[in-house]
XYZ file of C-alpha atoms in Angstrom:
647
model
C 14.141 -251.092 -60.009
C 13.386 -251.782 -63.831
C 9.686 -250.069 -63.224
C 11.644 -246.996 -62.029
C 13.804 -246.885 -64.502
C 10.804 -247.397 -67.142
C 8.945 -244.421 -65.301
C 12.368 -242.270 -65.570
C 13.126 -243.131 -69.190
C 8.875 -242.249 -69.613
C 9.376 -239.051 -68.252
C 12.274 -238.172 -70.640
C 10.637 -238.702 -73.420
C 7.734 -236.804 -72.426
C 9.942 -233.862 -71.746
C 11.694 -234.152 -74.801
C 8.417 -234.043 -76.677
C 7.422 -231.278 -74.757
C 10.516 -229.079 -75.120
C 10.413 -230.072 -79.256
C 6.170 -229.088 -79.286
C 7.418 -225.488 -77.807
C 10.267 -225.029 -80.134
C 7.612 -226.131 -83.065
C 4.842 -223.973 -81.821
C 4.951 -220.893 -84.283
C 5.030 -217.916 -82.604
C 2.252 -216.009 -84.622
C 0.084 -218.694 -83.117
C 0.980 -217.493 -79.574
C 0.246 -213.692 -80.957
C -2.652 -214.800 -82.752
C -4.344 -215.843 -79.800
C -4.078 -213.346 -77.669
C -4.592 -210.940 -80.579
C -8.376 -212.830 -81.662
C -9.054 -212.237 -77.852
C -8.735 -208.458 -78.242
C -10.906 -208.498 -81.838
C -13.618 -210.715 -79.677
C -13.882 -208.165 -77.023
C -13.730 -205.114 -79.190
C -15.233 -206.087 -82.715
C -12.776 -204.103 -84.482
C -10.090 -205.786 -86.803
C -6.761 -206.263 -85.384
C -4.160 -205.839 -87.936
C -0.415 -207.681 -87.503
C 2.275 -206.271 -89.890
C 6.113 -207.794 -89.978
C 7.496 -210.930 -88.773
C 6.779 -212.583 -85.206
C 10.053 -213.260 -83.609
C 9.504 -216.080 -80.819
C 11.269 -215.967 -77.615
C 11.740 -218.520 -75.077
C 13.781 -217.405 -72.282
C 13.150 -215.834 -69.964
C 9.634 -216.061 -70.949
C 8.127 -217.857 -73.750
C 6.150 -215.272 -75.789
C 6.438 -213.372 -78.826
C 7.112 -209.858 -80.148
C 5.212 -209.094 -83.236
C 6.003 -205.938 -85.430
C 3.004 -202.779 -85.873
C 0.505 -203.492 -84.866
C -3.535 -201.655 -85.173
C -6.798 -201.695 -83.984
C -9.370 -200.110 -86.246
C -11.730 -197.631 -84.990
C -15.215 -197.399 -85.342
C -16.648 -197.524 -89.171
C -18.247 -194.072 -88.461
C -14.118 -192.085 -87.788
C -12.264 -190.591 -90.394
C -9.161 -190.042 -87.936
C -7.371 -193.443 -88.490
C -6.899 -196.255 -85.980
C -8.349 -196.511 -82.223
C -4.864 -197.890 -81.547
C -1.272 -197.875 -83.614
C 2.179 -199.455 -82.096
C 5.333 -199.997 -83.343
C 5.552 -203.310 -81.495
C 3.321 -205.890 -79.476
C 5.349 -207.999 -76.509
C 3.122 -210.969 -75.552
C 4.164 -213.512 -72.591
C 2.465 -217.121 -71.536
C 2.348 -219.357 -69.101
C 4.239 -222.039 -69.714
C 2.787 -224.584 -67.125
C -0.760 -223.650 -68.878
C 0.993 -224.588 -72.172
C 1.707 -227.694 -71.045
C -1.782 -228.810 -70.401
C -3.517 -226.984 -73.669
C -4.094 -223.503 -72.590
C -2.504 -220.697 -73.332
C -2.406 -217.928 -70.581
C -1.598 -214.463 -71.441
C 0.791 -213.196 -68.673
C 2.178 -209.672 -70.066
C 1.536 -207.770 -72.592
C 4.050 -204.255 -73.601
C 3.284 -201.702 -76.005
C 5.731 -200.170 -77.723
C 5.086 -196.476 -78.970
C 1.166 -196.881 -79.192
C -0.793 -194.048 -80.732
C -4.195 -194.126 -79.099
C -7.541 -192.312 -80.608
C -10.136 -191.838 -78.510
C -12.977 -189.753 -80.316
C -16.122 -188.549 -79.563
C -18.758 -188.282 -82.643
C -20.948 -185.231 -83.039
C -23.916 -187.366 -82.538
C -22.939 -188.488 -78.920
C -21.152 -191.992 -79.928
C -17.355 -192.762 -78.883
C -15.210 -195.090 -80.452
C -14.359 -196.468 -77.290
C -17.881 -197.631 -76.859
C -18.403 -201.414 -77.410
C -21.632 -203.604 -77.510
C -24.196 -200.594 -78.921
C -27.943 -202.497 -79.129
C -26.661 -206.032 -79.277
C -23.865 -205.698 -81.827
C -20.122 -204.617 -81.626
C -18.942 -202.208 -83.766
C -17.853 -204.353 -86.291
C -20.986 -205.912 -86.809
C -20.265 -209.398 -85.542
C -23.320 -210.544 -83.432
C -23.344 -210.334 -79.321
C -22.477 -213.316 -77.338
C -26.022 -215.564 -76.230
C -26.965 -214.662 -73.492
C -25.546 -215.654 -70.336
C -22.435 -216.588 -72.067
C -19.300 -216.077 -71.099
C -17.131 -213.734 -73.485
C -15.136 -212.415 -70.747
C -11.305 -211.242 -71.806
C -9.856 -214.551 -70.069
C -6.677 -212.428 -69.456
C -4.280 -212.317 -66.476
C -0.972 -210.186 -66.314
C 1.694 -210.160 -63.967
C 2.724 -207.068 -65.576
C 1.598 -205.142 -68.821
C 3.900 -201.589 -70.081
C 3.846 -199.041 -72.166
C 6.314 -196.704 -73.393
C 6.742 -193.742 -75.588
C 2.559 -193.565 -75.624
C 0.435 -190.563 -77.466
C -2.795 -189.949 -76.823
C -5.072 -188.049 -78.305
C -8.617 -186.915 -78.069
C -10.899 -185.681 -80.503
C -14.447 -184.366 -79.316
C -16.151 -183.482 -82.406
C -19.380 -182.022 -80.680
C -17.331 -179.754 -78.354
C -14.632 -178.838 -81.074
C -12.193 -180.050 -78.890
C -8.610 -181.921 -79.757
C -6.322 -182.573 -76.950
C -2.638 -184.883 -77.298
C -1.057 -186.466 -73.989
C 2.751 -187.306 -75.117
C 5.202 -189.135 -73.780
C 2.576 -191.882 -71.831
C 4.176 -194.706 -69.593
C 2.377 -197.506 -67.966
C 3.126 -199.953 -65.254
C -0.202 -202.473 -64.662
C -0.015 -205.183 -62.204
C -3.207 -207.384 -63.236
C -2.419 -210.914 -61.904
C -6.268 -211.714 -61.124
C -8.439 -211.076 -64.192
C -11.376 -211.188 -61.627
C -9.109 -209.218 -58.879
C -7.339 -206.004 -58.396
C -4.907 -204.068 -60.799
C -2.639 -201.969 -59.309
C -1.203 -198.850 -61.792
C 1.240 -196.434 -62.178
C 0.484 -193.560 -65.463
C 2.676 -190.732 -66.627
C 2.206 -188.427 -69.341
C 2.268 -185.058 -70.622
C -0.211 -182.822 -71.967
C 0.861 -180.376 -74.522
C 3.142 -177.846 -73.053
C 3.001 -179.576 -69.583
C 5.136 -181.275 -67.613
C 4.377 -184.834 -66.738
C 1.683 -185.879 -64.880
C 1.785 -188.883 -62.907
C -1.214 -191.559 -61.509
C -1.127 -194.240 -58.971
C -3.667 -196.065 -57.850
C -5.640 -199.639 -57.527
C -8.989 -200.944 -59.176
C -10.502 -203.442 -57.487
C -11.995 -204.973 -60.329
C -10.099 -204.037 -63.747
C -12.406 -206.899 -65.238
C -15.861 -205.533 -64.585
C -14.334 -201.712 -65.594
C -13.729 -203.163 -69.216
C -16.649 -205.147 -69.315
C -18.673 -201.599 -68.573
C -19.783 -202.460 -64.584
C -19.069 -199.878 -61.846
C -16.017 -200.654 -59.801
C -14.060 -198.948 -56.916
C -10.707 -197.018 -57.208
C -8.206 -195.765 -55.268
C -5.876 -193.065 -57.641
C -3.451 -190.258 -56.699
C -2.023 -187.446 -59.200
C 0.887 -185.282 -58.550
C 1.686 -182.532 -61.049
C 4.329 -179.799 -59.964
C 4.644 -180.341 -56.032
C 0.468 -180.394 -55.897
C -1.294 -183.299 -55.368
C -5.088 -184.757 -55.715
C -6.680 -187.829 -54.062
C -10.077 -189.364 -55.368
C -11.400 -192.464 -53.659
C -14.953 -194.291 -54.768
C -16.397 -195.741 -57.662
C -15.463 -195.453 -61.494
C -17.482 -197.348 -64.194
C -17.320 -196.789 -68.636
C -18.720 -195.121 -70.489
C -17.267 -192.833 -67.821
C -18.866 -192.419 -64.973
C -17.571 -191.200 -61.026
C -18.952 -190.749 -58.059
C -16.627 -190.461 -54.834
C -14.599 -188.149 -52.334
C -12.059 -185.972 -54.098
C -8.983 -183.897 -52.051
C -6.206 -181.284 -53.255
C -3.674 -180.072 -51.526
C -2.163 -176.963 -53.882
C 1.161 -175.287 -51.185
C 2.284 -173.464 -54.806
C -0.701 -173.041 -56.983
C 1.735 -171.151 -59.203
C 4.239 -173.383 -59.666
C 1.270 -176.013 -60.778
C 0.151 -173.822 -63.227
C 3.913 -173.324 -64.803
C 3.907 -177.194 -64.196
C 0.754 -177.575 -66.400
C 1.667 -175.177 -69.696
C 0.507 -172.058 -67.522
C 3.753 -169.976 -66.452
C 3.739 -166.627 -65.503
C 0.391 -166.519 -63.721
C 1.145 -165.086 -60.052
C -2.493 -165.320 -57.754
C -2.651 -162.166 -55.315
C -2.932 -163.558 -51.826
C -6.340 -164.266 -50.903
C -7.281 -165.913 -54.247
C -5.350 -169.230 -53.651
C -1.173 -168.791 -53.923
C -2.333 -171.990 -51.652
C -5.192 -173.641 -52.158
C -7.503 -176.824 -50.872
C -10.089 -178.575 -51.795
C -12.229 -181.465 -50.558
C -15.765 -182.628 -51.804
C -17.900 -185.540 -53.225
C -17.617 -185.677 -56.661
C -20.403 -187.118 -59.042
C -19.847 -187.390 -62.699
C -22.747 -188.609 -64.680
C -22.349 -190.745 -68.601
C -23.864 -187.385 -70.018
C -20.481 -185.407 -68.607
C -22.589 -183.489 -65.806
C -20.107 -182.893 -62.945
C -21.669 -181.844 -59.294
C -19.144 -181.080 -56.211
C -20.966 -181.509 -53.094
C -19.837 -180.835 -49.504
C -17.223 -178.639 -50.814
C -14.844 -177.027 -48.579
C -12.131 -175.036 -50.042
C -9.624 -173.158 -48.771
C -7.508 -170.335 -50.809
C -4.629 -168.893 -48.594
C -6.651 -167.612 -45.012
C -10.248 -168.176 -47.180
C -12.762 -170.662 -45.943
C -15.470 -171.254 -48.859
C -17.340 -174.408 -47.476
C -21.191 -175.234 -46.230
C -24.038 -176.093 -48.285
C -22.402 -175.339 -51.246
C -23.318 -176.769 -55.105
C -21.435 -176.540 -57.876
C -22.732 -178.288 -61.175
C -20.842 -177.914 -64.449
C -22.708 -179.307 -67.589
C -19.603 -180.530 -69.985
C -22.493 -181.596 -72.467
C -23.723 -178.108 -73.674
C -21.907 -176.652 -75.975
C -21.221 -173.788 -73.620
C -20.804 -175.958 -69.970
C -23.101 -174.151 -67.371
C -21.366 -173.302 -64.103
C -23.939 -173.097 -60.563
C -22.249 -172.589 -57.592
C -23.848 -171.233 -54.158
C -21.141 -170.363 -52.448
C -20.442 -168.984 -48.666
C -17.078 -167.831 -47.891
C -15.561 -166.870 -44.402
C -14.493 -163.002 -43.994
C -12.973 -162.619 -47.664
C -9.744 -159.804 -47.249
C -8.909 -159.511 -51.118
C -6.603 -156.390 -50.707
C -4.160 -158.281 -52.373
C -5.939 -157.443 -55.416
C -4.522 -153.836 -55.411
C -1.369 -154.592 -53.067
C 2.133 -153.619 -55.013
C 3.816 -156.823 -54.549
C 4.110 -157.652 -57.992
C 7.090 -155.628 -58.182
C 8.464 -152.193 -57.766
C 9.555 -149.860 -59.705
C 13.222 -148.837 -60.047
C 14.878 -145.167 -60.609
C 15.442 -146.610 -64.542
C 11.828 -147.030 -65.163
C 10.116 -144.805 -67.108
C 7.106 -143.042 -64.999
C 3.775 -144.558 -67.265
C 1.445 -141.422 -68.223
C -2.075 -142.158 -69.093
C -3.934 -145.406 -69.145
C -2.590 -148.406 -70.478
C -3.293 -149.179 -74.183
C -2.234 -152.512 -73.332
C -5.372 -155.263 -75.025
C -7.692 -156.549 -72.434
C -8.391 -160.601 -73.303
C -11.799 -161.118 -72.116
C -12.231 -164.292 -74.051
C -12.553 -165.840 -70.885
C -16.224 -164.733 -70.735
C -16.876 -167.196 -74.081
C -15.947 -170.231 -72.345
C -18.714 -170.900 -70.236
C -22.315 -170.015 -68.892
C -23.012 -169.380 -65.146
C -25.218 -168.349 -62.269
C -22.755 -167.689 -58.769
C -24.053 -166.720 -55.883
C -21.586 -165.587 -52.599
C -22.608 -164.315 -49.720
C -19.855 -163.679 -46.578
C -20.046 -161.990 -43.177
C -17.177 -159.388 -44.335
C -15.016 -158.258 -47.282
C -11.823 -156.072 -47.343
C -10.761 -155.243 -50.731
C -8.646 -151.799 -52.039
C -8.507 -150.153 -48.773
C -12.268 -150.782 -48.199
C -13.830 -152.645 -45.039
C -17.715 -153.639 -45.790
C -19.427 -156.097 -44.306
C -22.527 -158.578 -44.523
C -22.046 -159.433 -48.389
C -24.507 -160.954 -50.816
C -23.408 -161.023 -54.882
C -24.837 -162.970 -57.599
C -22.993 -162.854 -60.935
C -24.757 -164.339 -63.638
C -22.961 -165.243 -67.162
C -24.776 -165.708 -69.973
C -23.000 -165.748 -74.032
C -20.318 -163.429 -73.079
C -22.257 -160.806 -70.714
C -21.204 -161.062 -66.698
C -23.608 -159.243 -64.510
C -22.619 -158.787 -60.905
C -25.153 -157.499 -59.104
C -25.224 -156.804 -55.003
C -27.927 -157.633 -53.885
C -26.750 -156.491 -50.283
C -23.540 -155.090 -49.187
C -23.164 -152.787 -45.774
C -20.214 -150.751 -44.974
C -19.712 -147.287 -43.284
C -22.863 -146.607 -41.750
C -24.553 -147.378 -44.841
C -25.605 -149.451 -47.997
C -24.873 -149.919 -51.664
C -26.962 -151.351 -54.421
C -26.878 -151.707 -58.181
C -24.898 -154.226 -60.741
C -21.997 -153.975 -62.968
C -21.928 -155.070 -66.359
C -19.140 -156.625 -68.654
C -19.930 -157.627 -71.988
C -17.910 -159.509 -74.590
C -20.333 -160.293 -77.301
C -19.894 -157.697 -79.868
C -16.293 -156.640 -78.437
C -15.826 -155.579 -74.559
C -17.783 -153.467 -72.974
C -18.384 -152.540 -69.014
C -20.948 -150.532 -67.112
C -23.050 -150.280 -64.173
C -25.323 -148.594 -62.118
C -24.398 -148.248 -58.456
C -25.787 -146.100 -55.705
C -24.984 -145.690 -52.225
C -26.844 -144.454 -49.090
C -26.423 -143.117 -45.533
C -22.538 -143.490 -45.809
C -20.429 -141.566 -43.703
C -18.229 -139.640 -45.948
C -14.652 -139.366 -43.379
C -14.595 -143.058 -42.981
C -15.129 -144.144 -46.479
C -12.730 -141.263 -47.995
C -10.347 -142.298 -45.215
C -9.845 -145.763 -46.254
C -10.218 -144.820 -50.491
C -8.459 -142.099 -50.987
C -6.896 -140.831 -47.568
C -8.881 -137.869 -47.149
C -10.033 -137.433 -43.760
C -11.569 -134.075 -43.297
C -15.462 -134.293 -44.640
C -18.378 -135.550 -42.363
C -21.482 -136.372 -42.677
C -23.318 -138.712 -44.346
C -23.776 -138.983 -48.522
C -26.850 -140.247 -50.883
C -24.710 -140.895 -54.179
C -25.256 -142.765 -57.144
C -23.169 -143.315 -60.500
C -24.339 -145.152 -64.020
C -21.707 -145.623 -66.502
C -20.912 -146.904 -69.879
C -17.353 -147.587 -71.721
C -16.609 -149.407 -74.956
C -13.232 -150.794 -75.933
C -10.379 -153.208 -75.981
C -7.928 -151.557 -73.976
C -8.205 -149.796 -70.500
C -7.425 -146.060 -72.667
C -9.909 -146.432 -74.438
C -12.547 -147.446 -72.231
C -11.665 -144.340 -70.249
C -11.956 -142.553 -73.195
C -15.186 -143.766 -74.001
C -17.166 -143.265 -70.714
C -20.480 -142.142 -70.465
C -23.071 -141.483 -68.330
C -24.122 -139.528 -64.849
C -24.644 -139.030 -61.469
C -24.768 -137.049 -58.555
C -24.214 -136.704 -54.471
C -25.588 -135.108 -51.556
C -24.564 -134.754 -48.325
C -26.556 -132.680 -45.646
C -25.132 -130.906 -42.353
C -21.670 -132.479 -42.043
C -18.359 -130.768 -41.473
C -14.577 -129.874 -43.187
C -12.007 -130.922 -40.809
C -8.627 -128.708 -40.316
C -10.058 -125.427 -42.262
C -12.080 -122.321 -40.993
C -13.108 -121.201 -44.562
C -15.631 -118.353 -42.549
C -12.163 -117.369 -40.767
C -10.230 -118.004 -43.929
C -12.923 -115.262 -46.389
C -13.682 -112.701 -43.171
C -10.380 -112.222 -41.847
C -7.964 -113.982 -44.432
C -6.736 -115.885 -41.781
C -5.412 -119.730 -43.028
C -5.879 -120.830 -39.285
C -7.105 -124.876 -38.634
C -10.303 -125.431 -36.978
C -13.786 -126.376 -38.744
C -15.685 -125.494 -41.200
C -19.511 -126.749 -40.439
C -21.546 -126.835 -43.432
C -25.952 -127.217 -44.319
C -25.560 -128.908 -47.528
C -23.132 -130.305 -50.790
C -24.734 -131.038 -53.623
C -22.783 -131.945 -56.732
C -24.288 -133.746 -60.012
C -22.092 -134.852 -63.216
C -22.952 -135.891 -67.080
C -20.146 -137.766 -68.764
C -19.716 -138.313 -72.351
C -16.284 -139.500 -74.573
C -14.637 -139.963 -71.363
C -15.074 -136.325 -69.939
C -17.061 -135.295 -66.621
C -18.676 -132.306 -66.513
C -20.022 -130.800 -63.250
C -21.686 -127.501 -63.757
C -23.613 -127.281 -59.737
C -21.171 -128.396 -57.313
C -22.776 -126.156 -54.186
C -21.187 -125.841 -50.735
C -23.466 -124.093 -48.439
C -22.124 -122.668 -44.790
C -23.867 -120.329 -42.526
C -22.157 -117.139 -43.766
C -19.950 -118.216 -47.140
C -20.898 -120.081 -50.127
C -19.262 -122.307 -52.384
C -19.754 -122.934 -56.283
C -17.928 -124.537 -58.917
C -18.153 -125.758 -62.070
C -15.766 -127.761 -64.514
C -14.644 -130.617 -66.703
C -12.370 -133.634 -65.391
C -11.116 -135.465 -68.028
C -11.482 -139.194 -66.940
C -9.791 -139.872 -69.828
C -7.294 -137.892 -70.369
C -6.375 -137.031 -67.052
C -6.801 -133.709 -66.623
C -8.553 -130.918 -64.989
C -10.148 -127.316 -65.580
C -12.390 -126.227 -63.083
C -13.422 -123.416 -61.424
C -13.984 -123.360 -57.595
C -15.537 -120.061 -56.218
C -15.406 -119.359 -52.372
C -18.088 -116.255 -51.640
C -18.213 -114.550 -48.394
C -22.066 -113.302 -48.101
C -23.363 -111.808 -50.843
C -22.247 -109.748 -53.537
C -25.309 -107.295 -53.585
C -24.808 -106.255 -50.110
C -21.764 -104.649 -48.718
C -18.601 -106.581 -47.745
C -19.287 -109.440 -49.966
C -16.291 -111.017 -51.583
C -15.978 -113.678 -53.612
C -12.279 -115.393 -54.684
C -12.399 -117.599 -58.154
C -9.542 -120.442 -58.092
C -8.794 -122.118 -61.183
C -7.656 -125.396 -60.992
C -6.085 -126.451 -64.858
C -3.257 -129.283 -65.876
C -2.822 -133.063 -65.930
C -3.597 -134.709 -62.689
C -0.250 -135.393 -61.700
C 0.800 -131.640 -61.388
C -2.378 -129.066 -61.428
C -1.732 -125.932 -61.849
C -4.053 -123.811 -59.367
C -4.128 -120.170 -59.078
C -6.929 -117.556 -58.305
C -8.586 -116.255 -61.095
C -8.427 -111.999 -61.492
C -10.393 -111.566 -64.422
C -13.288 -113.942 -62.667
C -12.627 -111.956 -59.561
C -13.092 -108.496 -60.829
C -15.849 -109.771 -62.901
C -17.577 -110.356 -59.745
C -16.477 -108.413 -56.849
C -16.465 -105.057 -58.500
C -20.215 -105.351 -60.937
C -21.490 -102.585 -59.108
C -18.373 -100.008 -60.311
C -18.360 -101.071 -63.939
C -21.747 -100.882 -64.201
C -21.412 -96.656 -62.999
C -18.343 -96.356 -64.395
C -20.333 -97.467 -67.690
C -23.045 -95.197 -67.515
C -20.989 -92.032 -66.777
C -19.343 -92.999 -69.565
C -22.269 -93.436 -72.182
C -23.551 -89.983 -70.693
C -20.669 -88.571 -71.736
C -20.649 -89.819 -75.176
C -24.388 -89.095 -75.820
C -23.592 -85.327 -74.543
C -20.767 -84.677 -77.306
C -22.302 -86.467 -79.851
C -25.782 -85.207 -79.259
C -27.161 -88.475 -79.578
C -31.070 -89.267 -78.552
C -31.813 -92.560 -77.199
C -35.378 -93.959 -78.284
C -37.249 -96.601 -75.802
C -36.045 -99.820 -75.949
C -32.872 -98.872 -77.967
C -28.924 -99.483 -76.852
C -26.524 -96.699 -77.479
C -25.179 -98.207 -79.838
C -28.012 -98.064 -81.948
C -29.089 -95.194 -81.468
C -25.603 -93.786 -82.621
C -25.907 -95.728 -85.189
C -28.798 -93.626 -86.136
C -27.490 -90.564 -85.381
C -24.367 -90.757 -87.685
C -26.457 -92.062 -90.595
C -28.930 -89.234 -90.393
C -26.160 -86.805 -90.062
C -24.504 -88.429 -93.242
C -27.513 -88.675 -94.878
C -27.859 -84.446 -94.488
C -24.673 -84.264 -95.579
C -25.069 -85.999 -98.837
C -27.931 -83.770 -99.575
C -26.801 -80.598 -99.290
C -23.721 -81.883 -101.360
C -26.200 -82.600 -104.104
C -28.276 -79.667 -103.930
């Protein structure tokens, strides 16, 4: 009994001294630790401002006031890290035998910098050719310098971070950062939950697991789980993550209201038509290499009823100072008459009918951010009305200049070929050269413009040119030419022979040999001086301007029944003159008189210059007009005059 109560009164003391070493231990000794851990790994100063207050229950740690990390001796931008407080926890059973174990760690308010130099170099970079950033020399060899770090649980709150790419030009701030890390293994996994919010965003938020946080800091390759949600869409990656930044894994998206993501993301506004991904999907492997070269591989996505998935590459190179987009892409039948549906909103009695072409400015900076070669082919494509099958496009975008050019599309019996241009360099500009072949003319004006009654098949071709920043004044602007051609075809619903023989506006068909029309356009007016209609017995001219850009007409369309040199020809002028929304069109008399009755005015004129060189006595020389001649005649007879006056 006296041995136990020796061990018992042993045991007391010992706790005694225990309890009075912890209530000794200062607590910038417990901050100091843990803080000359974080200068070992990183080789930049740690700076600790204000007093350390020392808590012991219910964890023994310390909170220290601001704290900072310098950056790297090449930044001007201030610390890598500033916070208004540091929380540190230990172990207290590890104090007990010596050690001291770091078991949480909270940030309060940090202000992180991570920076990019022009030269390549990051400040988040560590270890460069042997030496940290602060100079102090690597560990030996084989030695063990590893962050000897476990935490139950390390926050932050109220975090900023921002990042500054000086090579790109770039400076991006994430506000309003929160993290939950679960790290209890230093060697093990770390589970994590992020949030923050870009500028003008809402907040984003990351879960996920990394299997070995350790090996991440210490610059190894790693796996990771993660999940993002941002405004009801969500994206899954699952592989392996190593620093300086590298990825390679499987990446998924699952976008039911791409709109509301973009509002969600500092976007608003932006309504997709359907077809271009009001829902979208997206699964691929996903490669990101240390020089910021992303590839997608294996892509399939999926934007509303689209399929865009098979052998498909896409690399973006984040390195050049413009990135450079490739993508070969092959898309299911693509139906993009959404493009031109009106569901964006109609109309109502109170709003004011728009005349003319918007002078609204076109932003075409898009074409600045990035260079690109695309390449899409699909079995079909609906778009505006139009049905066209077997599709192959490349679009290639290089400093501001997109060139689309088809290198096959079918549709309507026939083909079409050429390229259109939009250029940004110098201010916008867009042209093109298209032409199209073997088309049959009912079918295609069906589905464009509703017009049913032509047949046959049409050569055409079109180059253009227009300069300016708003859709006016491109349309003002356009130049160029063109022409079509259509042989034997047919004019559904009118007998024009019946119509000019008989004046009879009866239906039936008018069966043509030929229409030919060609067209020069310059300052945003066409001019057509050959349109031709040719049927077996009447003929068809006009002959005209169409003002493209300011939406008007004056042209002259000239139905002639045989011809006029022979008797019973006829021929019936119609002007058509006004804006295009109301025309005025009326046959033209003067025109018509001009024509039909050449024969009488011509007698009618020389009976009458008979008559006049009869009274006058006038004598008409070879070669010389009446009017000349009475010229002459007066002047002599003035001239006799004159000299008998004088005589």
């Amino acid at each position: 009994m006296r041995w136990l109560l020796r061990v018992v009164v042993m045991l007391g003391l010992l706790a005694v001294l225990a309890v009075a070493g912890l209530l000794l231990l200062p607590g910038e000794r417990i901050a100091r630790v843990a803080l000359d851990q974080i200068e070992a790994q990183t080789g930049r100063q740690v700076r600790l401002n204000g007093e350390v207050q020392l808590s012991y229950y219910p964890i023994l740690g310390a909170r220290t006031g601001a704290v900072e990390i310098a950056n790297a001796d090449w930044s001007q931008a201030g610390p890598l890290l500033r916070a208004e407080a540091l929380k540190i926890g230990v172990d207290l059973a590890a104090l007990l035998q010596g050690d001291i174990k770091i078991t949480g760690l909270e940030l309060l308010s940090p202000q992180i910098l991570m920076e990019r130099h022009a030269d390549g170099r990051a400040n988040w970079e560590i270890g460069v050719d042997g030496v940290s950033p602060s100079g102090q020399s690597a560990p030996a060899a084989g030695a063990d310098n590893a962050l000897a770090l476990s935490l139950d649980r390390a926050l932050i709150s109220g975090g900023q971070l921002r990042y500054l790419d000086h090579a790109a030009g770039s400076d991006m701030t994430f506000r309003d950062i929160s993290l939950d890390l679960s790290w209890p293994v230093y060697r093990g996994v770390a589970e994590f939950a992020l949030s923050l919010r870009p500028n003008g965003a809402e907040a984003v938020s990351l879960t996920g697991d990394v299997s070995d946080l350790a090996a991440l800091i210490e610059g190894h390759i790693t796996d990771v789980a993660a999940t993002a949600q941002l405004g009801g869409s969500k994206a899954a990656f699952t592989g392996q993550v190593g620093m300086p930044l590298q990825v390679q894994g499987r990446i998924t998206l699952d976008s039911p209201d791409t709109s509301a993501a973009l509002a969600a993301a500092g976007l608003p506004g932006i309504a997709l038509p359907q077809g271009l991904g009001r829902a979208a999907g997206l699964s691929a492997e996903v490669t990101l290499t240390e020089a910021l070269q992303l590839s997608l591989r294996e892509m399939q996505l999926t934007l509303d009823q689209h399929q865009i998935n098979g052998g498909l590459d896409l690399d973006l190179d984040l390195a050049q100072q413009r990135p450079y987009l490739t993508a070969r892409l092959a898309a299911s039948a693509l139906d993009l008459n959404g493009l031109s549906s009106g569901d964006t909103g109609t109309a109502t009695t109170d709003t004011p009918v728009q005349t003319g072409w918007s002078k609204a400015p076109i932003d075409a900076s898009a074409l600045h951010l990035l260079n690109a070669d695309i390449s899409l082919t699909a079995p079909s494509l609906s778009v505006a009305g139009l049905s066209l099958q077997t599709l192959d496009v490349r679009a290639t975008l290089d400093r501001a200049r997109l060139v689309v050019k088809l290198n096959e599309l079918q549709g309507y019996g026939g083909g079409f070929a050429g390229q259109v241009v939009a250029n940004n360099r110098n201010g916008l500009s867009v042209g093109g050269d298209v032409q199209a072949s073997g088309v049959e003319m009912k079918t295609l004006l069906g589905d464009l413009v509703g017009v049913t009654r032509f047949t046959g098949q049409a050569e055409a071709r079109v180059a253009y040119l227009g300069v300016g920043e708003s859709l006016h004044q491109i349309m003002n602007s356009l130049s160029g030419d063109g022409h079509i051609h259509m042989g034997r075809g047919t004019i559904e619903g009118i007998d024009l022979d019946s119509l000019m023989r008989q004046g009879l506006a009866t239906g039936g068909t008018t069966v043509f040999d030929q229409l030919s029309a060609s067209f020069t356009m310059e300052n945003g007016d066409l001019q057509n001086p050959d349109l031709l209609l040719q049927l077996p017995v009447v003929t068809a001219t006009g002959k005209g301007r169409v003002g493209l850009g300011k939406q008007d007409i004056d042209y002259l369309f000239t139905p002639q029944l045989g011809s006029l040199e022979s008797q019973g020809g006829l021929a019936i002028p119609v002007r058509i003159k006004g804006p295009w929304a109301a025309p005025k069109v009326w046959p033209d008399l003067e025109k018509a008189v001009d024509l039909n009755l050449k024969e009488e005015k011509a007698k009618a004129k020389a009976e009458l210059e008979n008559k006049v060189k009869k009274e006058l006595g006038i004598k008409q020389e070879e070669g010389e007009s009446l009017e000349d001649a009475a010229k002459r005649t007066l002047e002599d007879e003035l001239l006799k005059g004159l000299g008998k006056l004088l005589r």
